[in-house]
């Protein structure tokens, strides 16, 4: 007869080491799920590339205008990360609810917020890898030059955080809104149109430019382009970078608050598994 016993000589991590270990487990789980759908990621990245090239040919009257592409490519990369976070985050939660596994995750010692952080970190890796492939292909193919101010990495990082905060909000709403799939696609279309992927936000008429700043990633792309051309000080002086900080903070807090509230309500109503 075989007996399983716990090896008490192995120290069990507690406190911060335990939280780090749990977060690592959540990220690893998310990356394994991403690997299983690697074919869909490749197809999606390829379609995004063809769609972007088609739009540029249409706007350029049958020609690729590299100056315009230099300004709009950052918006494509931001959209790629935002889509990965929103669509796959929302889809993952919906699959777990329908499969009845989301309720089981409550047995994990990892808190709900830690699980959400791990989920979004894995989606960030997935989105950034796809964006890196797109950036490498388009930059090398058309000889785009992004060798301006190195400080542009600051608005670039904030833009990625902004895109992930948007994805977290859409993921949280999945717990409450049955039609979240359609809503997510509408918001993704809004990011594509008003986020600077077609033409830079600065060419919009005044009121439309102001409204576009409410769209996730739009302020970040504008701040990135401004920093690349004139330095980080200029993007701070014209107010783009400060408003990007505010927009990202508000969106992140809204995502966390919505996730916590939706999860607590779903627990009360028994909505974490199929009814």
PDB file of N, CA and C in Angstrom, residues 37 83-94 119-120 123 167 170-172 174:
ATOM      1  N   UNK A  37      -3.314  28.521 -27.810  1.00  0.00           N
ATOM      2  CA  UNK A  37      -4.011  29.205 -28.905  1.00  0.00           C
ATOM      3  C   UNK A  37      -3.029  29.983 -29.785  1.00  0.00           C
ATOM      4  N   UNK A  83      -6.332  44.958 -27.623  1.00  0.00           N
ATOM      5  CA  UNK A  83      -7.197  43.880 -28.094  1.00  0.00           C
ATOM      6  C   UNK A  83      -6.875  42.558 -27.396  1.00  0.00           C
ATOM      7  N   UNK A  84      -5.591  42.259 -27.259  1.00  0.00           N
ATOM      8  CA  UNK A  84      -5.204  41.012 -26.590  1.00  0.00           C
ATOM      9  C   UNK A  84      -5.719  40.988 -25.158  1.00  0.00           C
ATOM     10  N   UNK A  85      -5.610  42.132 -24.469  1.00  0.00           N
ATOM     11  CA  UNK A  85      -6.045  42.186 -23.074  1.00  0.00           C
ATOM     12  C   UNK A  85      -7.562  42.120 -22.961  1.00  0.00           C
ATOM     13  N   UNK A  86      -8.257  42.844 -23.821  1.00  0.00           N
ATOM     14  CA  UNK A  86      -9.722  42.933 -23.705  1.00  0.00           C
ATOM     15  C   UNK A  86     -10.408  41.665 -24.211  1.00  0.00           C
ATOM     16  N   UNK A  87     -10.064  41.233 -25.413  1.00  0.00           N
ATOM     17  CA  UNK A  87     -10.765  40.084 -26.012  1.00  0.00           C
ATOM     18  C   UNK A  87     -10.409  38.786 -25.290  1.00  0.00           C
ATOM     19  N   UNK A  88      -9.118  38.541 -25.087  1.00  0.00           N
ATOM     20  CA  UNK A  88      -8.727  37.289 -24.451  1.00  0.00           C
ATOM     21  C   UNK A  88      -9.011  37.294 -22.947  1.00  0.00           C
ATOM     22  N   UNK A  89      -8.920  38.478 -22.328  1.00  0.00           N
ATOM     23  CA  UNK A  89      -9.279  38.557 -20.911  1.00  0.00           C
ATOM     24  C   UNK A  89     -10.752  38.279 -20.704  1.00  0.00           C
ATOM     25  N   UNK A  90     -11.576  38.913 -21.511  1.00  0.00           N
ATOM     26  CA  UNK A  90     -13.024  38.712 -21.420  1.00  0.00           C
ATOM     27  C   UNK A  90     -13.399  37.276 -21.806  1.00  0.00           C
ATOM     28  N   UNK A  91     -12.797  36.794 -22.895  1.00  0.00           N
ATOM     29  CA  UNK A  91     -13.102  35.429 -23.336  1.00  0.00           C
ATOM     30  C   UNK A  91     -12.669  34.383 -22.330  1.00  0.00           C
ATOM     31  N   UNK A  92     -11.525  34.615 -21.683  1.00  0.00           N
ATOM     32  CA  UNK A  92     -11.033  33.659 -20.695  1.00  0.00           C
ATOM     33  C   UNK A  92     -11.967  33.549 -19.499  1.00  0.00           C
ATOM     34  N   UNK A  93     -12.455  34.708 -19.006  1.00  0.00           N
ATOM     35  CA  UNK A  93     -13.381  34.699 -17.874  1.00  0.00           C
ATOM     36  C   UNK A  93     -14.682  33.989 -18.266  1.00  0.00           C
ATOM     37  N   UNK A  94     -15.185  34.285 -19.468  1.00  0.00           N
ATOM     38  CA  UNK A  94     -16.440  33.670 -19.929  1.00  0.00           C
ATOM     39  C   UNK A  94     -16.280  32.148 -20.035  1.00  0.00           C
ATOM     40  N   UNK A 119      -3.324  37.220 -14.572  1.00  0.00           N
ATOM     41  CA  UNK A 119      -4.001  37.062 -15.868  1.00  0.00           C
ATOM     42  C   UNK A 119      -3.617  38.193 -16.821  1.00  0.00           C
ATOM     43  N   UNK A 120      -3.622  39.440 -16.331  1.00  0.00           N
ATOM     44  CA  UNK A 120      -3.307  40.575 -17.189  1.00  0.00           C
ATOM     45  C   UNK A 120      -1.820  40.603 -17.556  1.00  0.00           C
ATOM     46  N   UNK A 123      -1.425  38.245 -20.419  1.00  0.00           N
ATOM     47  CA  UNK A 123      -1.976  38.845 -21.637  1.00  0.00           C
ATOM     48  C   UNK A 123      -1.081  39.976 -22.146  1.00  0.00           C
ATOM     49  N   UNK A 167      -8.233  46.615 -20.786  1.00  0.00           N
ATOM     50  CA  UNK A 167      -8.527  45.187 -20.866  1.00  0.00           C
ATOM     51  C   UNK A 167      -9.068  44.650 -19.549  1.00  0.00           C
ATOM     52  N   UNK A 170     -12.752  45.616 -19.216  1.00  0.00           N
ATOM     53  CA  UNK A 170     -13.611  44.772 -20.046  1.00  0.00           C
ATOM     54  C   UNK A 170     -13.730  43.364 -19.440  1.00  0.00           C
ATOM     55  N   UNK A 171     -12.629  42.857 -18.881  1.00  0.00           N
ATOM     56  CA  UNK A 171     -12.655  41.543 -18.236  1.00  0.00           C
ATOM     57  C   UNK A 171     -13.587  41.551 -17.035  1.00  0.00           C
ATOM     58  N   UNK A 172     -13.519  42.632 -16.250  1.00  0.00           N
ATOM     59  CA  UNK A 172     -14.385  42.733 -15.069  1.00  0.00           C
ATOM     60  C   UNK A 172     -15.852  42.805 -15.466  1.00  0.00           C
ATOM     61  N   UNK A 174     -17.262  41.443 -17.843  1.00  0.00           N
ATOM     62  CA  UNK A 174     -17.751  40.136 -18.315  1.00  0.00           C
ATOM     63  C   UNK A 174     -18.539  39.419 -17.231  1.00  0.00           C
TER      64      UNK A 174
END
